[in-house]
PDB file of C-alpha atoms and ligand atoms in Angstrom:
ATOM      1  CA  MET C1153       0.000   0.000   0.000  1.00 36.00           C
ATOM      2  CA  LYS C1154       1.273   3.448  -0.870  1.00 40.00           C
ATOM      3  CA  MET C1155       1.520   5.806   2.057  1.00 43.00           C
ATOM      4  CA  LYS C1156       1.188   9.429   1.120  1.00 43.00           C
ATOM      5  CA  VAL C1157       2.368  12.275   3.267  1.00 45.00           C
ATOM      6  CA  GLU C1158       0.600  15.462   2.300  1.00 42.00           C
ATOM      7  CA  SER C1159       2.759  18.301   1.137  1.00 40.00           C
ATOM      8  CA  VAL C1160       5.997  16.647   2.105  1.00 48.00           C
ATOM      9  CA  ASN C1161       8.484  17.059  -0.666  1.00 54.00           C
ATOM     10  CA  LEU C1162      11.541  14.999  -0.022  1.00 64.00           C
ATOM     11  CA  THR C1163      13.665  16.482  -2.712  1.00 69.00           C
ATOM     12  CA  ASP C1164      16.263  18.407  -0.763  1.00 76.00           C
ATOM     13  CA  PRO C1165      15.491  22.114  -0.920  1.00 77.00           C
ATOM     14  CA  SER C1166      19.238  22.627  -0.880  1.00 75.00           C
ATOM     15  CA  LEU C1167      19.365  21.164  -4.360  1.00 72.00           C
ATOM     16  CA  LEU C1168      16.938  23.795  -5.591  1.00 69.00           C
ATOM     17  CA  LEU C1169      19.287  26.535  -4.547  1.00 68.00           C
ATOM     18  CA  ARG C1170      22.225  25.431  -6.611  1.00 68.00           C
ATOM     19  CA  PRO C1171      23.025  25.256 -10.287  1.00 57.00           C
ATOM     20  CA  GLU C1172      22.331  21.874 -11.759  1.00 53.00           C
ATOM     21  CA  PRO C1173      25.733  20.398 -12.470  1.00 53.00           C
ATOM     22  CA  VAL C1174      26.543  19.167 -15.924  1.00 45.00           C
ATOM     23  CA  TYR C1175      25.676  15.550 -16.396  1.00 46.00           C
ATOM     24  CA  ASP C1176      25.388  13.635 -19.638  1.00 46.00           C
ATOM     25  CA  GLY C1177      25.939  16.812 -21.560  1.00 47.00           C
ATOM     26  CA  LYS C1178      23.062  18.627 -19.893  1.00 45.00           C
ATOM     27  CA  PRO C1179      23.982  22.300 -19.611  1.00 43.00           C
ATOM     28  CA  VAL C1180      24.331  24.064 -16.303  1.00 41.00           C
ATOM     29  CA  SER C1181      21.248  26.137 -15.583  1.00 46.00           C
ATOM     30  CA  ALA C1182      21.272  29.441 -13.739  1.00 43.00           C
ATOM     31  CA  PHE C1183      21.331  29.763  -9.972  1.00 45.00           C
ATOM     32  CA  ARG C1184      17.948  30.080  -8.441  1.00 44.00           C
ATOM     33  CA  ASN C1185      18.103  33.336  -6.634  1.00 53.00           C
ATOM     34  CA  PHE C1186      17.237  33.716  -3.001  1.00 53.00           C
ATOM     35  CA  ASP C1187      15.017  36.753  -3.390  1.00 57.00           C
ATOM     36  CA  ASP C1188      11.494  36.451  -2.204  1.00 56.00           C
ATOM     37  CA  ASP C1189       9.060  36.039  -5.014  1.00 61.00           C
ATOM     38  CA  GLU C1190       5.380  35.900  -4.225  1.00 66.00           C
ATOM     39  CA  ASN C1191       4.716  34.629  -7.711  1.00 73.00           C
ATOM     40  CA  ASP C1192       7.017  31.678  -7.346  1.00 80.00           C
ATOM     41  CA  PRO C1193       5.494  29.263  -4.823  1.00 81.00           C
ATOM     42  CA  MET C1194       8.498  26.964  -5.028  1.00 79.00           C
ATOM     43  CA  LYS C1195      10.878  29.718  -4.027  1.00 83.00           C
ATOM     44  CA  ALA C1196       8.566  30.764  -1.221  1.00 87.00           C
ATOM     45  CA  ARG C1197       8.359  27.193   0.023  1.00 86.00           C
ATOM     46  CA  VAL C1198      12.111  26.684   0.010  1.00 88.00           C
ATOM     47  CA  ARG C1199      12.517  29.937   1.892  1.00 91.00           C
ATOM     48  CA  LYS C1200       9.913  28.925   4.467  1.00 92.00           C
ATOM     49  CA  THR C1201      11.580  25.535   4.952  1.00 92.00           C
ATOM     50  CA  TYR C1202      14.859  27.216   5.801  1.00 94.00           C
ATOM     51  CA  TYR C1203      13.338  29.901   7.985  1.00 96.00           C
ATOM     52  CA  ASP C1204      11.483  27.248   9.991  1.00 96.00           C
ATOM     53  CA  MET C1205      14.668  25.220  10.278  1.00 97.00           C
ATOM     54  CA  HIS C1206      16.827  28.152  11.318  1.00 98.00           C
ATOM     55  CA  THR C1207      14.269  29.396  13.814  1.00 98.00           C
ATOM     56  CA  ASN C1208      13.805  26.079  15.594  1.00 98.00           C
ATOM     57  CA  MET C1209      17.127  24.272  15.328  1.00 98.00           C
ATOM     58  CA  SER C1210      18.838  25.065  18.623  1.00 98.00           C
ATOM     59  CA  VAL C1211      21.225  23.047  20.788  1.00 98.00           C
ATOM     60  CA  ASP C1212      18.350  21.988  23.057  1.00 98.00           C
ATOM     61  CA  PHE C1213      16.144  21.112  20.113  1.00 98.00           C
ATOM     62  CA  VAL C1214      18.794  18.898  18.518  1.00 98.00           C
ATOM     63  CA  LYS C1215      19.438  17.148  21.829  1.00 98.00           C
ATOM     64  CA  ALA C1216      15.719  16.437  22.125  1.00 98.00           C
ATOM     65  CA  LYS C1217      15.643  15.000  18.585  1.00 98.00           C
ATOM     66  CA  MET C1218      18.614  12.817  19.429  1.00 98.00           C
ATOM     67  CA  ALA C1219      16.889  11.596  22.573  1.00 98.00           C
ATOM     68  CA  LYS C1220      13.901  10.651  20.444  1.00 98.00           C
ATOM     69  CA  TRP C1221      15.639   9.061  17.465  1.00 98.00           C
ATOM     70  CA  LEU C1222      18.710   7.487  19.014  1.00 98.00           C
ATOM     71  CA  LYS C1223      16.552   5.008  20.877  1.00 98.00           C
ATOM     72  CA  PHE C1224      16.153   3.300  17.481  1.00 98.00           C
ATOM     73  CA  ASN C1225      12.724   2.089  18.484  1.00 98.00           C
ATOM     74  CA  HIS C1226      10.649   3.488  15.625  1.00 97.00           C
ATOM     75  CA  PHE C1227      10.584   0.493  13.330  1.00 97.00           C
ATOM     76  CA  LYS C1228      12.526  -2.549  12.215  1.00 98.00           C
ATOM     77  CA  ALA C1229      13.333  -3.066   8.543  1.00 98.00           C
ATOM     78  CA  THR C1230      16.045  -4.329   6.246  1.00 98.00           C
ATOM     79  CA  MET C1231      17.864  -1.698   4.233  1.00 98.00           C
ATOM     80  CA  LYS C1232      15.947  -2.744   1.134  1.00 98.00           C
ATOM     81  CA  GLU C1233      12.609  -2.404   2.925  1.00 97.00           C
ATOM     82  CA  ALA C1234      13.564   1.052   4.180  1.00 97.00           C
ATOM     83  CA  LEU C1235      14.491   2.163   0.660  1.00 96.00           C
ATOM     84  CA  ILE C1236      11.184   0.925  -0.683  1.00 94.00           C
ATOM     85  CA  LYS C1237       9.310   2.554   2.190  1.00 90.00           C
ATOM     86  CA  LEU C1238      10.980   5.864   1.423  1.00 85.00           C
ATOM     87  CA  ASN C1239       9.938   5.599  -2.172  1.00 81.00           C
ATOM     88  CA  ASP C1240       6.306   5.664  -1.092  1.00 77.00           C
ATOM     89  CA  LEU C1241       6.697   9.183   0.194  1.00 69.00           C
ATOM     90  CA  VAL C1242       5.786  11.373  -2.710  1.00 56.00           C
ATOM     91  CA  ASP C1243       4.644  14.883  -3.133  1.00 47.00           C
ATOM     92  CA  GLU C1244       2.005  14.993  -5.777  1.00 45.00           C
ATOM     93  CA  SER C1245       1.803  18.744  -5.689  1.00 44.00           C
ATOM     94  CA  ASP C1246       5.117  19.122  -7.447  1.00 46.00           C
ATOM     95  CA  PRO C1247       5.391  17.016 -10.569  1.00 44.00           C
ATOM     96  CA  ASP C1248       8.089  19.233 -12.059  1.00 49.00           C
ATOM     97  CA  ILE C1249      10.805  18.537  -9.582  1.00 53.00           C
ATOM     98  CA  ASP C1250       9.839  15.158  -8.231  1.00 65.00           C
ATOM     99  CA  LEU C1251      11.699  12.093  -9.117  1.00 74.00           C
ATOM    100  CA  PRO C1252      10.724   9.009  -7.135  1.00 80.00           C
ATOM    101  CA  ASN C1253      13.288   8.682  -4.397  1.00 85.00           C
ATOM    102  CA  ILE C1254      14.279   5.206  -5.492  1.00 88.00           C
ATOM    103  CA  VAL C1255      15.198   6.600  -8.910  1.00 89.00           C
ATOM    104  CA  HIS C1256      17.437   9.190  -7.300  1.00 89.00           C
ATOM    105  CA  ALA C1257      18.973   6.446  -5.154  1.00 93.00           C
ATOM    106  CA  PHE C1258      19.734   4.150  -8.082  1.00 94.00           C
ATOM    107  CA  GLN C1259      20.929   6.978 -10.321  1.00 93.00           C
ATOM    108  CA  THR C1260      23.366   8.077  -7.646  1.00 94.00           C
ATOM    109  CA  ALA C1261      24.586   4.528  -7.081  1.00 96.00           C
ATOM    110  CA  GLU C1262      24.969   3.776 -10.776  1.00 96.00           C
ATOM    111  CA  ARG C1263      26.839   7.003 -11.481  1.00 95.00           C
ATOM    112  CA  ILE C1264      29.291   6.008  -8.760  1.00 97.00           C
ATOM    113  CA  ARG C1265      29.528   2.464 -10.149  1.00 97.00           C
ATOM    114  CA  ASP C1266      30.430   3.865 -13.577  1.00 95.00           C
ATOM    115  CA  GLU C1267      33.438   5.687 -12.229  1.00 96.00           C
ATOM    116  CA  HIS C1268      34.301   3.507  -9.226  1.00 97.00           C
ATOM    117  CA  PRO C1269      33.603  -0.031 -10.415  1.00 98.00           C
ATOM    118  CA  ASP C1270      35.822  -1.580  -7.741  1.00 98.00           C
ATOM    119  CA  GLU C1271      34.527   0.355  -4.746  1.00 98.00           C
ATOM    120  CA  ASP C1272      31.313  -1.492  -4.042  1.00 98.00           C
ATOM    121  CA  TRP C1273      30.899   0.154  -0.614  1.00 98.00           C
ATOM    122  CA  PHE C1274      30.869   3.535  -2.355  1.00 98.00           C
ATOM    123  CA  GLN C1275      28.143   2.376  -4.753  1.00 98.00           C
ATOM    124  CA  LEU C1276      26.027   1.216  -1.828  1.00 98.00           C
ATOM    125  CA  ILE C1277      26.537   4.554  -0.069  1.00 98.00           C
ATOM    126  CA  GLY C1278      25.112   6.163  -3.204  1.00 98.00           C
ATOM    127  CA  LEU C1279      22.059   3.935  -2.983  1.00 97.00           C
ATOM    128  CA  ILE C1280      21.285   4.501   0.682  1.00 98.00           C
ATOM    129  CA  HIS C1281      22.505   8.050   1.322  1.00 96.00           C
ATOM    130  CA  ASP C1282      19.034   9.613   1.596  1.00 94.00           C
ATOM    131  CA  VAL C1283      17.196   6.797   3.339  1.00 96.00           C
ATOM    132  CA  GLY C1284      17.290   8.743   6.617  1.00 96.00           C
ATOM    133  CA  LYS C1285      14.404  10.716   5.156  1.00 93.00           C
ATOM    134  CA  VAL C1286      12.133   7.945   6.425  1.00 94.00           C
ATOM    135  CA  MET C1287      11.864  10.138   9.529  1.00 95.00           C
ATOM    136  CA  ALA C1288       9.166  11.971   7.589  1.00 92.00           C
ATOM    137  CA  PHE C1289       6.909   8.952   8.244  1.00 91.00           C
ATOM    138  CA  TYR C1290       7.175   9.585  11.955  1.00 93.00           C
ATOM    139  CA  GLY C1291       5.939  13.115  12.204  1.00 92.00           C
ATOM    140  CA  GLU C1292       9.128  15.019  11.446  1.00 95.00           C
ATOM    141  CA  PRO C1293       8.496  18.137   9.378  1.00 93.00           C
ATOM    142  CA  GLN C1294      10.442  18.639   6.179  1.00 91.00           C
ATOM    143  CA  TRP C1295      12.741  21.216   7.765  1.00 94.00           C
ATOM    144  CA  CYS C1296      13.853  18.593  10.258  1.00 95.00           C
ATOM    145  CA  VAL C1297      14.641  16.015   7.588  1.00 94.00           C
ATOM    146  CA  VAL C1298      16.115  17.648   4.481  1.00 92.00           C
ATOM    147  CA  GLY C1299      18.153  20.680   3.491  1.00 92.00           C
ATOM    148  CA  ASP C1300      21.618  21.986   4.232  1.00 95.00           C
ATOM    149  CA  THR C1301      23.010  21.239   7.667  1.00 97.00           C
ATOM    150  CA  PHE C1302      25.138  23.428   9.917  1.00 98.00           C
ATOM    151  CA  ALA C1303      26.913  23.302  13.267  1.00 98.00           C
ATOM    152  CA  LEU C1304      25.122  24.279  16.479  1.00 98.00           C
ATOM    153  CA  GLY C1305      26.550  25.826  19.610  1.00 98.00           C
ATOM    154  CA  CYS C1306      28.673  28.548  18.015  1.00 98.00           C
ATOM    155  CA  LYS C1307      28.200  31.563  15.769  1.00 98.00           C
ATOM    156  CA  TRP C1308      26.184  30.702  12.653  1.00 98.00           C
ATOM    157  CA  GLY C1309      28.423  30.035   9.656  1.00 98.00           C
ATOM    158  CA  PRO C1310      28.479  33.065   7.353  1.00 97.00           C
ATOM    159  CA  SER C1311      27.658  31.038   4.254  1.00 96.00           C
ATOM    160  CA  ILE C1312      24.504  29.348   5.591  1.00 97.00           C
ATOM    161  CA  VAL C1313      21.623  29.965   3.158  1.00 94.00           C
ATOM    162  CA  TYR C1314      19.416  32.954   3.993  1.00 94.00           C
ATOM    163  CA  GLY C1315      21.990  34.149   6.501  1.00 94.00           C
ATOM    164  CA  ASP C1316      21.615  35.720   9.933  1.00 94.00           C
ATOM    165  CA  ASP C1317      18.151  37.093   9.240  1.00 96.00           C
ATOM    166  CA  SER C1318      16.759  33.557   9.140  1.00 97.00           C
ATOM    167  CA  PHE C1319      18.207  32.910  12.621  1.00 98.00           C
ATOM    168  CA  ARG C1320      16.879  36.052  14.279  1.00 98.00           C
ATOM    169  CA  ASP C1321      14.209  34.121  16.243  1.00 98.00           C
ATOM    170  CA  ASN C1322      16.432  31.178  17.143  1.00 98.00           C
ATOM    171  CA  PRO C1323      16.992  31.136  20.944  1.00 98.00           C
ATOM    172  CA  ASP C1324      20.715  30.334  20.490  1.00 98.00           C
ATOM    173  CA  THR C1325      21.231  33.563  18.551  1.00 98.00           C
ATOM    174  CA  HIS C1326      20.646  35.389  21.828  1.00 98.00           C
ATOM    175  CA  ASN C1327      22.478  32.967  24.112  1.00 98.00           C
ATOM    176  CA  PRO C1328      26.043  34.073  24.979  1.00 98.00           C
ATOM    177  CA  LYS C1329      27.001  30.433  25.585  1.00 98.00           C
ATOM    178  CA  TYR C1330      26.465  29.710  21.914  1.00 98.00           C
ATOM    179  CA  ASN C1331      26.640  32.932  19.909  1.00 97.00           C
ATOM    180  CA  THR C1332      30.392  33.550  19.927  1.00 98.00           C
ATOM    181  CA  LYS C1333      33.046  32.454  17.455  1.00 98.00           C
ATOM    182  CA  TYR C1334      33.879  29.309  19.459  1.00 98.00           C
ATOM    183  CA  GLY C1335      30.691  29.017  21.483  1.00 98.00           C
ATOM    184  CA  MET C1336      30.663  25.697  23.320  1.00 98.00           C
ATOM    185  CA  TYR C1337      33.762  24.385  21.501  1.00 98.00           C
ATOM    186  CA  GLU C1338      37.514  24.427  21.996  1.00 98.00           C
ATOM    187  CA  PRO C1339      39.569  25.799  19.087  1.00 98.00           C
ATOM    188  CA  ASN C1340      40.274  23.059  16.531  1.00 98.00           C
ATOM    189  CA  CYS C1341      38.094  20.529  18.335  1.00 98.00           C
ATOM    190  CA  GLY C1342      37.559  18.720  15.036  1.00 98.00           C
ATOM    191  CA  LEU C1343      34.650  18.170  12.690  1.00 98.00           C
ATOM    192  CA  GLU C1344      33.394  15.054  14.419  1.00 98.00           C
ATOM    193  CA  ASN C1345      32.927  16.908  17.685  1.00 98.00           C
ATOM    194  CA  LEU C1346      30.534  19.449  16.195  1.00 98.00           C
ATOM    195  CA  LEU C1347      26.881  19.116  17.120  1.00 98.00           C
ATOM    196  CA  MET C1348      25.156  19.037  13.737  1.00 98.00           C
ATOM    197  CA  SER C1349      21.677  20.242  12.913  1.00 98.00           C
ATOM    198  CA  TRP C1350      19.219  17.353  12.914  1.00 98.00           C
ATOM    199  CA  GLY C1351      18.369  15.851   9.542  1.00 97.00           C
ATOM    200  CA  HIS C1352      18.653  12.769   7.357  1.00 96.00           C
ATOM    201  CA  ASP C1353      22.475  12.875   7.270  1.00 97.00           C
ATOM    202  CA  GLU C1354      23.055  12.613  11.003  1.00 98.00           C
ATOM    203  CA  TYR C1355      20.196  10.162  11.488  1.00 98.00           C
ATOM    204  CA  LEU C1356      21.384   7.668   8.870  1.00 98.00           C
ATOM    205  CA  TYR C1357      24.948   7.950  10.131  1.00 98.00           C
ATOM    206  CA  ARG C1358      23.705   7.001  13.590  1.00 98.00           C
ATOM    207  CA  VAL C1359      21.533   4.183  12.239  1.00 98.00           C
ATOM    208  CA  LEU C1360      24.541   2.697  10.432  1.00 98.00           C
ATOM    209  CA  VAL C1361      26.743   2.872  13.518  1.00 98.00           C
ATOM    210  CA  HIS C1362      24.016   1.496  15.788  1.00 98.00           C
ATOM    211  CA  ASN C1363      23.419  -1.447  13.468  1.00 98.00           C
ATOM    212  CA  LYS C1364      27.151  -2.156  13.124  1.00 98.00           C
ATOM    213  CA  ALA C1365      27.476  -1.513   9.400  1.00 98.00           C
ATOM    214  CA  LYS C1366      30.751  -2.761   7.947  1.00 98.00           C
ATOM    215  CA  PHE C1367      31.484   0.330   5.876  1.00 98.00           C
ATOM    216  CA  PRO C1368      34.895   2.006   5.921  1.00 98.00           C
ATOM    217  CA  LYS C1369      35.032   5.147   8.081  1.00 97.00           C
ATOM    218  CA  LYS C1370      35.183   7.276   4.947  1.00 97.00           C
ATOM    219  CA  ALA C1371      31.763   5.992   3.899  1.00 98.00           C
ATOM    220  CA  LEU C1372      30.204   7.037   7.194  1.00 98.00           C
ATOM    221  CA  HIS C1373      31.674  10.514   6.771  1.00 98.00           C
ATOM    222  CA  MET C1374      30.155  10.804   3.309  1.00 98.00           C
ATOM    223  CA  ILE C1375      26.735  10.066   4.788  1.00 98.00           C
ATOM    224  CA  ARG C1376      27.111  12.277   7.838  1.00 98.00           C
ATOM    225  CA  TYR C1377      28.310  15.421   6.120  1.00 98.00           C
ATOM    226  CA  HIS C1378      26.901  15.322   2.594  1.00 96.00           C
ATOM    227  CA  SER C1379      24.511  18.233   3.284  1.00 95.00           C
ATOM    228  CA  PHE C1380      27.016  20.272   5.309  1.00 97.00           C
ATOM    229  CA  TYR C1381      27.393  22.833   2.524  1.00 96.00           C
ATOM    230  CA  PRO C1382      28.464  25.745   4.745  1.00 97.00           C
ATOM    231  CA  TRP C1383      31.562  23.679   5.540  1.00 98.00           C
ATOM    232  CA  HIS C1384      32.369  21.683   2.417  1.00 97.00           C
ATOM    233  CA  ALA C1385      31.319  24.327  -0.096  1.00 95.00           C
ATOM    234  CA  GLY C1386      31.310  27.558   1.929  1.00 96.00           C
ATOM    235  CA  GLY C1387      34.542  27.049   3.864  1.00 97.00           C
ATOM    236  CA  ASP C1388      33.008  28.015   7.226  1.00 98.00           C
ATOM    237  CA  TYR C1389      34.099  26.659  10.635  1.00 98.00           C
ATOM    238  CA  GLN C1390      37.832  26.562   9.777  1.00 98.00           C
ATOM    239  CA  HIS C1391      38.725  27.566  13.353  1.00 98.00           C
ATOM    240  CA  LEU C1392      37.004  24.440  14.660  1.00 98.00           C
ATOM    241  CA  LEU C1393      38.614  21.960  12.302  1.00 98.00           C
ATOM    242  CA  LYS C1394      41.617  19.783  13.004  1.00 98.00           C
ATOM    243  CA  GLU C1395      44.141  17.780  11.065  1.00 96.00           C
ATOM    244  CA  GLY C1396      42.475  15.032   9.094  1.00 96.00           C
ATOM    245  CA  ASP C1397      39.235  16.952   8.548  1.00 98.00           C
ATOM    246  CA  GLU C1398      40.451  18.030   5.115  1.00 97.00           C
ATOM    247  CA  GLU C1399      40.614  14.375   4.132  1.00 98.00           C
ATOM    248  CA  ILE C1400      37.001  13.930   5.229  1.00 98.00           C
ATOM    249  CA  LYS C1401      36.076  16.914   3.114  1.00 98.00           C
ATOM    250  CA  GLN C1402      37.686  15.444   0.025  1.00 98.00           C
ATOM    251  CA  ALA C1403      35.667  12.249   0.531  1.00 98.00           C
ATOM    252  CA  VAL C1404      32.421  14.192   0.948  1.00 98.00           C
ATOM    253  CA  LEU C1405      33.120  16.250  -2.167  1.00 97.00           C
ATOM    254  CA  GLU C1406      33.850  13.090  -4.117  1.00 97.00           C
ATOM    255  CA  PHE C1407      30.480  11.694  -3.056  1.00 97.00           C
ATOM    256  CA  ASN C1408      28.588  14.913  -3.753  1.00 94.00           C
ATOM    257  CA  LYS C1409      29.618  14.854  -7.410  1.00 94.00           C
ATOM    258  CA  TYR C1410      27.159  12.005  -7.868  1.00 94.00           C
ATOM    259  CA  ASP C1411      24.272  13.230  -5.709  1.00 90.00           C
ATOM    260  CA  LEU C1412      22.257  14.971  -8.403  1.00 80.00           C
ATOM    261  CA  TYR C1413      18.573  15.182  -9.064  1.00 73.00           C
ATOM    262  CA  THR C1414      18.074  15.060 -12.763  1.00 68.00           C
ATOM    263  CA  LYS C1415      15.612  13.566 -15.155  1.00 64.00           C
ATOM    264  CA  SER C1416      18.094  13.862 -17.997  1.00 65.00           C
ATOM    265  CA  ALA C1417      20.229  10.961 -16.888  1.00 67.00           C
ATOM    266  CA  GLY C1418      17.682   8.307 -17.828  1.00 79.00           C
ATOM    267  CA  ILE C1419      15.612   6.165 -15.524  1.00 85.00           C
ATOM    268  CA  PRO C1420      17.483   3.101 -14.249  1.00 91.00           C
ATOM    269  CA  ASP C1421      15.905  -0.341 -14.473  1.00 94.00           C
ATOM    270  CA  VAL C1422      15.386  -0.710 -10.747  1.00 93.00           C
ATOM    271  CA  GLU C1423      14.126  -4.299 -10.806  1.00 95.00           C
ATOM    272  CA  ALA C1424      17.096  -5.470 -12.861  1.00 97.00           C
ATOM    273  CA  LEU C1425      19.549  -3.717 -10.552  1.00 98.00           C
ATOM    274  CA  TRP C1426      18.172  -4.939  -7.220  1.00 98.00           C
ATOM    275  CA  PRO C1427      19.982  -8.320  -7.117  1.00 98.00           C
ATOM    276  CA  TYR C1428      23.375  -6.629  -7.416  1.00 98.00           C
ATOM    277  CA  TYR C1429      22.610  -4.068  -4.728  1.00 98.00           C
ATOM    278  CA  GLU C1430      21.035  -6.679  -2.468  1.00 98.00           C
ATOM    279  CA  SER C1431      24.359  -8.484  -2.548  1.00 98.00           C
ATOM    280  CA  LEU C1432      26.066  -5.274  -1.395  1.00 98.00           C
ATOM    281  CA  ILE C1433      23.520  -4.791   1.384  1.00 98.00           C
ATOM    282  CA  GLU C1434      24.235  -8.366   2.464  1.00 98.00           C
ATOM    283  CA  LYS C1435      27.942  -7.573   2.573  1.00 98.00           C
ATOM    284  CA  TYR C1436      27.870  -4.247   4.416  1.00 98.00           C
ATOM    285  CA  ILE C1437      24.592  -3.806   6.289  1.00 98.00           C
ATOM    286  CA  PRO C1438      22.746  -7.133   6.382  1.00 98.00           C
ATOM    287  CA  GLY C1439      19.636  -8.266   8.196  1.00 98.00           C
ATOM    288  CA  VAL C1440      16.806  -6.523   9.931  1.00 98.00           C
ATOM    289  CA  LEU C1441      17.917  -3.152  11.255  1.00 98.00           C
ATOM    290  CA  GLU C1442      16.666  -1.026  14.120  1.00 98.00           C
ATOM    291  CA  TRP C1443      15.585   2.462  13.062  1.00 98.00           C
TER     292      TRP C1443
HETATM  293 FE1  FE2 X1983      20.720  13.928   1.072  1.00 54.12          FE
HETATM  294 FE1  FE2 X1984      20.550  12.752  -2.495  1.00 54.12          FE
END
């Protein structure tokens, strides 16, 4: 049975704010601009998603989300079942931008397989990287599931979309414990010690660790930080990074090359591809998982 979640669009709004990269000869289109436009409901919706996110995402809020989700008591499913479940979340109000999630998953995986035929773990990361969006089935609003992520507990990164204005009603903006350059961190504490905004990246990372996935460390980093644009694209948070974080960044950037939403790349034959990817699931993240 198809479950429908009204007005939940699980295409990352972050993707709508960037030029579409060239793929299969498709030309790069113009940047969507960030200006408000009452005549463009899509733009208004993306803006609202980020304003809601930036207003609500505080240190306390993230800790509460972690307390809720890191019990891993929401459902039990194999990785394949979770991917199929995610595919049933569709937004029928937006036919122009929607690609079934499973298509995006297989396109990402297959693009990686083309260029990295020997790195099967990397291909599987491509397939599963967005499956954390299943949180949308359990009452999480879009702004708590998708979109760019950022670090909490210190001054907002200058390259976060919509900037300081979008954080004006966030309690942490006015809290001296959190609103300074270092906030609650020591200088050069390292990427992995940053408290990240709650979303599908952090959740899936935690699910994989909790269920003892056999991925290399690099793979887990790709999952955890793929939406951390203010860091990997904007260059923010340098004063909090430590040696080795640059290597993580290179891995994330390598992954992000393949994470594109595009209808121009052709629709993969999902049924024909499943047996191969099931064998990878069996190798790296087998069995019934706790979510
Ligand atoms: Fe994602
Ligand atoms: Fe994605």
